[in-house]
Amino acid sequence: MALTKCKECGEEISKKAEKCPKCGAPAKKKTSLLTWIVTIFIVLWAIGYFSSPSTTSRSSSPSTTSSSSSNSSSYLAPREYSPPLEVISWKCDKEYSYVFVRGEVKNISSQSIKNVMAVGEFRTKDGTLVKSEDSLIDYNPILPGQTSPFKTGGTDNPAITNCNLSFKTLFGKQLGYTTAKDRKAKEREKIKEVQTLLSSLGYQVGVADGIIGAKTKQAIKEFQSKQGLTENGEISNQLIVELRRAKK
């Protein structure tokens, strides 16, 4: 029988004994080889995990992203909000004892839009809201490029003299819209910016009038060729980015 000495009184006791029969002190247990192996493995794994490049990358990624964004933000493509709808026409109508907002709206996005509702706000001369009415437009869903009639309203009130129009989904999400006039004005301003930038870089565009003529197209192609871009003479967000960068 294998013996060992009690750590308290020095009496020889069996290695299997849980305590010393003489003094009652608990016997010293040796850690098993398996326990040591498992412990060492866990320690080494923890050290390797917390010092690995992937962990360092994860912990530092927020600051890296922030720094990168701040350095290149002026060269990113313009993130302009593009409303999904364009109102072709609309008007307020009174018929007998009812008041309506009616017209046509076009889906100018690249996605089908479900459950589009026209919202009419009917107000007094000083702008006080009398009532609000809403109803689904005629086509549901309205497909990309499709134009749908709409009509919404209710019983009239003699105090109503003005009305406003807006759009939302069936569940209340607001949908922005533009008009053909506003869209064309915005496009013209973009063209004028391109013409102004090209002119400041020495390209011949003539007058910056917001109209793409032969000179403007040729100047765009010359700039695109110099920058290694596709020579199509067309205006895009990427073109504006490159022009702004070249101007700096």
Short mmCIF file of C-alpha atoms in Angstrom, two decimals:
data_model
loop_
_atom_site.label_atom_id
_atom_site.label_comp_id
_atom_site.label_asym_id
_atom_site.label_seq_id
_atom_site.Cartn_x
_atom_site.Cartn_y
_atom_site.Cartn_z
CA MET A 1 0.00 0.00 0.00
CA ALA A 2 1.39 3.37 -1.03
CA LEU A 3 2.02 5.67 1.93
CA THR A 4 2.51 9.39 2.36
CA LYS A 5 3.13 11.64 5.34
CA CYS A 6 0.50 13.79 7.00
CA LYS A 7 1.32 17.45 6.37
CA GLU A 8 0.28 18.33 9.94
CA CYS A 9 1.69 15.64 12.28
CA GLY A 10 4.08 13.71 10.00
CA GLU A 11 2.31 10.37 10.57
CA GLU A 12 2.51 7.96 7.66
CA ILE A 13 -0.92 7.42 6.13
CA SER A 14 -2.33 5.76 3.05
CA LYS A 15 -2.42 7.87 -0.09
CA LYS A 16 -6.06 6.89 -0.46
CA ALA A 17 -7.01 8.15 3.01
CA GLU A 18 -9.18 11.26 3.03
CA LYS A 19 -7.78 12.41 6.42
CA CYS A 20 -5.07 11.52 8.94
CA PRO A 21 -6.32 8.87 11.42
CA LYS A 22 -4.05 10.38 14.09
CA CYS A 23 -4.69 14.16 13.92
CA GLY A 24 -7.71 14.30 11.62
CA ALA A 25 -6.11 16.75 9.15
CA PRO A 26 -7.41 16.34 5.54
CA ALA A 27 -5.01 14.42 3.35
CA LYS A 28 -3.21 16.40 0.60
CA LYS A 29 -4.59 15.42 -2.76
CA LYS A 30 -2.39 15.54 -5.85
CA THR A 31 -3.87 17.17 -8.92
CA SER A 32 -4.40 14.58 -11.60
CA LEU A 33 -2.47 14.73 -14.85
CA LEU A 34 -5.73 15.15 -16.81
CA THR A 35 -6.69 18.17 -14.68
CA TRP A 36 -3.32 19.79 -15.34
CA ILE A 37 -3.62 19.21 -19.09
CA VAL A 38 -7.11 20.70 -19.24
CA THR A 39 -6.06 23.73 -17.17
CA ILE A 40 -3.00 24.43 -19.31
CA PHE A 41 -5.04 24.12 -22.50
CA ILE A 42 -7.62 26.64 -21.26
CA VAL A 43 -4.93 29.13 -20.22
CA LEU A 44 -3.09 28.86 -23.55
CA TRP A 45 -6.33 29.22 -25.52
CA ALA A 46 -7.29 32.35 -23.57
CA ILE A 47 -3.88 33.94 -24.13
CA GLY A 48 -3.96 33.13 -27.83
CA TYR A 49 -7.52 34.42 -28.32
CA PHE A 50 -7.08 37.79 -26.65
CA SER A 51 -3.78 38.52 -28.38
CA SER A 52 -4.76 37.30 -31.87
CA PRO A 53 -4.93 39.79 -34.79
CA SER A 54 -8.62 39.04 -35.40
CA THR A 55 -9.51 40.04 -31.83
CA THR A 56 -7.43 43.19 -32.11
CA SER A 57 -9.20 44.01 -35.34
CA ARG A 58 -12.63 43.57 -33.77
CA SER A 59 -11.84 45.73 -30.79
CA SER A 60 -10.30 48.53 -32.85
CA SER A 61 -12.72 48.50 -35.78
CA PRO A 62 -15.00 51.33 -34.53
CA SER A 63 -12.15 53.85 -34.31
CA THR A 64 -10.65 52.65 -37.59
CA THR A 65 -13.98 53.06 -39.36
CA SER A 66 -14.48 56.50 -37.91
CA SER A 67 -11.04 57.65 -39.00
CA SER A 68 -11.48 56.28 -42.49
CA SER A 69 -14.86 57.94 -42.88
CA SER A 70 -13.58 61.33 -41.77
CA ASN A 71 -10.64 61.21 -44.18
CA SER A 72 -12.62 60.24 -47.26
CA SER A 73 -16.04 61.77 -46.61
CA SER A 74 -15.48 64.61 -49.07
CA TYR A 75 -14.92 62.07 -51.85
CA LEU A 76 -17.97 59.91 -51.22
CA ALA A 77 -20.84 60.01 -53.66
CA PRO A 78 -23.54 62.50 -52.63
CA ARG A 79 -26.22 60.76 -50.61
CA GLU A 80 -29.23 62.70 -51.70
CA TYR A 81 -32.67 61.64 -50.61
CA SER A 82 -34.71 60.61 -53.65
CA PRO A 83 -38.45 60.59 -52.96
CA PRO A 84 -40.15 57.52 -54.46
CA LEU A 85 -43.17 59.40 -55.81
CA GLU A 86 -43.72 62.22 -58.27
CA VAL A 87 -47.05 64.03 -58.34
CA ILE A 88 -48.11 64.57 -61.95
CA SER A 89 -51.11 66.74 -61.06
CA TRP A 90 -53.46 67.41 -58.16
CA LYS A 91 -56.20 69.81 -57.07
CA CYS A 92 -58.84 70.42 -54.43
CA ASP A 93 -62.46 69.95 -55.49
CA LYS A 94 -65.84 70.59 -53.94
CA GLU A 95 -68.83 68.66 -55.23
CA TYR A 96 -72.20 69.22 -53.64
CA SER A 97 -71.63 68.53 -49.95
CA TYR A 98 -68.24 66.83 -50.36
CA VAL A 99 -64.63 68.00 -50.61
CA PHE A 100 -61.85 66.08 -52.33
CA VAL A 101 -58.15 66.03 -53.15
CA ARG A 102 -57.57 64.22 -56.43
CA GLY A 103 -54.86 63.79 -59.04
CA GLU A 104 -52.22 61.43 -60.41
CA VAL A 105 -49.01 60.17 -58.86
CA LYS A 106 -46.10 58.29 -60.44
CA ASN A 107 -43.73 55.75 -58.88
CA ILE A 108 -40.26 57.03 -59.86
CA SER A 109 -38.38 54.50 -57.71
CA SER A 110 -37.01 51.15 -58.84
CA GLN A 111 -39.26 49.20 -56.46
CA SER A 112 -42.95 48.33 -56.38
CA ILE A 113 -44.71 50.18 -53.54
CA LYS A 114 -47.63 48.58 -51.75
CA ASN A 115 -50.50 50.22 -49.89
CA VAL A 116 -49.81 53.83 -50.88
CA MET A 117 -52.37 56.18 -49.37
CA ALA A 118 -53.13 59.74 -50.45
CA VAL A 119 -53.71 62.04 -47.48
CA GLY A 120 -55.74 65.23 -47.82
CA GLU A 121 -55.62 67.89 -45.12
CA PHE A 122 -58.46 70.36 -45.30
CA ARG A 123 -57.85 73.71 -43.64
CA THR A 124 -59.35 77.12 -43.03
CA LYS A 125 -58.04 80.32 -44.59
CA ASP A 126 -55.65 80.89 -41.66
CA GLY A 127 -54.31 77.31 -41.85
CA THR A 128 -56.29 75.71 -39.04
CA LEU A 129 -56.85 72.01 -39.68
CA VAL A 130 -60.52 71.15 -40.07
CA LYS A 131 -60.20 67.50 -41.03
CA SER A 132 -57.87 64.94 -42.57
CA GLU A 133 -58.95 62.20 -44.95
CA ASP A 134 -56.97 59.37 -46.51
CA SER A 135 -57.54 56.50 -48.92
CA LEU A 136 -55.53 54.05 -51.01
CA ILE A 137 -54.52 55.20 -54.47
CA ASP A 138 -56.16 53.31 -57.33
CA TYR A 139 -53.27 50.96 -58.16
CA ASN A 140 -51.98 48.66 -55.44
CA PRO A 141 -49.13 48.01 -55.68
CA ILE A 142 -47.94 50.84 -57.87
CA LEU A 143 -45.17 49.50 -60.09
CA PRO A 144 -41.91 51.28 -61.02
CA GLY A 145 -42.67 53.90 -63.68
CA GLN A 146 -46.43 53.47 -63.27
CA THR A 147 -48.84 56.39 -62.84
CA SER A 148 -51.93 55.94 -60.67
CA PRO A 149 -55.00 58.15 -60.12
CA PHE A 150 -55.91 58.98 -56.52
CA LYS A 151 -58.84 60.59 -54.78
CA THR A 152 -59.53 61.17 -51.11
CA GLY A 153 -62.03 63.31 -49.22
CA GLY A 154 -65.24 63.46 -47.25
CA THR A 155 -68.12 65.70 -46.28
CA ASP A 156 -67.58 69.40 -46.82
CA ASN A 157 -67.34 72.11 -44.17
CA PRO A 158 -68.00 75.76 -45.10
CA ALA A 159 -64.83 76.77 -43.24
CA ILE A 160 -62.61 74.76 -45.58
CA THR A 161 -60.81 76.97 -48.10
CA ASN A 162 -57.41 75.28 -48.52
CA CYS A 163 -56.04 71.76 -48.72
CA ASN A 164 -52.67 70.01 -48.58
CA LEU A 165 -51.51 66.71 -50.03
CA SER A 166 -49.17 64.06 -48.65
CA PHE A 167 -48.66 60.32 -48.95
CA LYS A 168 -48.13 57.48 -46.51
CA THR A 169 -48.35 53.70 -46.37
CA LEU A 170 -51.29 51.84 -44.91
CA PHE A 171 -49.33 51.47 -41.64
CA GLY A 172 -48.47 55.16 -41.32
CA LYS A 173 -44.97 55.46 -42.83
CA GLN A 174 -44.60 58.80 -44.58
CA LEU A 175 -43.70 58.73 -48.29
CA GLY A 176 -41.94 61.73 -49.75
CA TYR A 177 -42.82 63.05 -53.17
CA THR A 178 -41.59 65.57 -55.67
CA THR A 179 -43.11 67.26 -58.68
CA ALA A 180 -41.90 67.31 -62.26
CA LYS A 181 -41.06 71.00 -61.85
CA ASP A 182 -39.01 70.43 -58.69
CA ARG A 183 -37.22 67.42 -60.18
CA LYS A 184 -36.25 69.32 -63.31
CA ALA A 185 -35.02 72.26 -61.23
CA LYS A 186 -32.87 69.92 -59.15
CA GLU A 187 -31.42 68.26 -62.24
CA ARG A 188 -30.63 71.68 -63.71
CA GLU A 189 -28.76 72.70 -60.56
CA LYS A 190 -26.70 69.50 -60.76
CA ILE A 191 -25.81 70.22 -64.40
CA LYS A 192 -24.81 73.79 -63.50
CA GLU A 193 -22.51 72.50 -60.77
CA VAL A 194 -20.83 70.13 -63.24
CA GLN A 195 -20.41 72.94 -65.77
CA THR A 196 -18.96 75.28 -63.14
CA LEU A 197 -16.48 72.66 -61.91
CA LEU A 198 -15.41 71.76 -65.44
CA SER A 199 -14.91 75.42 -66.30
CA SER A 200 -12.79 75.99 -63.18
CA LEU A 201 -10.59 73.07 -64.27
CA GLY A 202 -10.00 74.63 -67.68
CA TYR A 203 -12.53 72.76 -69.79
CA GLN A 204 -14.61 74.62 -72.38
CA VAL A 205 -18.30 74.34 -71.54
CA GLY A 206 -19.58 77.77 -72.51
CA VAL A 207 -22.15 79.32 -70.17
CA ALA A 208 -23.09 77.36 -67.02
CA ASP A 209 -26.80 77.39 -67.84
CA GLY A 210 -27.88 73.97 -66.52
CA ILE A 211 -28.44 72.60 -70.01
CA ILE A 212 -26.34 69.75 -71.39
CA GLY A 213 -25.19 70.88 -74.81
CA ALA A 214 -22.50 69.60 -77.16
CA LYS A 215 -19.73 71.57 -75.40
CA THR A 216 -20.69 70.25 -71.97
CA LYS A 217 -20.83 66.65 -73.20
CA GLN A 218 -17.44 66.96 -74.87
CA ALA A 219 -15.91 68.51 -71.76
CA ILE A 220 -17.31 65.67 -69.63
CA LYS A 221 -15.84 63.08 -72.00
CA GLU A 222 -12.43 64.79 -71.91
CA PHE A 223 -12.48 64.83 -68.11
CA GLN A 224 -13.64 61.20 -67.94
CA SER A 225 -10.83 60.18 -70.29
CA LYS A 226 -8.25 61.96 -68.15
CA GLN A 227 -9.57 60.28 -64.98
CA GLY A 228 -9.80 56.82 -66.53
CA LEU A 229 -13.60 56.78 -66.37
CA THR A 230 -16.06 55.50 -68.95
CA GLU A 231 -16.33 58.16 -71.66
CA ASN A 232 -20.09 58.50 -72.01
CA GLY A 233 -20.54 62.25 -71.54
CA GLU A 234 -23.20 61.64 -68.90
CA ILE A 235 -23.63 63.25 -65.49
CA SER A 236 -23.57 60.97 -62.45
CA ASN A 237 -22.86 61.21 -58.75
CA GLN A 238 -19.47 59.59 -59.36
CA LEU A 239 -18.62 62.25 -61.95
CA ILE A 240 -19.44 64.99 -59.44
CA VAL A 241 -17.27 63.25 -56.83
CA GLU A 242 -14.30 63.16 -59.21
CA LEU A 243 -14.81 66.78 -60.25
CA ARG A 244 -14.94 67.96 -56.63
CA ARG A 245 -11.81 65.99 -55.83
CA ALA A 246 -9.95 67.39 -58.87
CA LYS A 247 -10.96 70.93 -57.84
CA LYS A 248 -9.34 70.63 -54.39
#
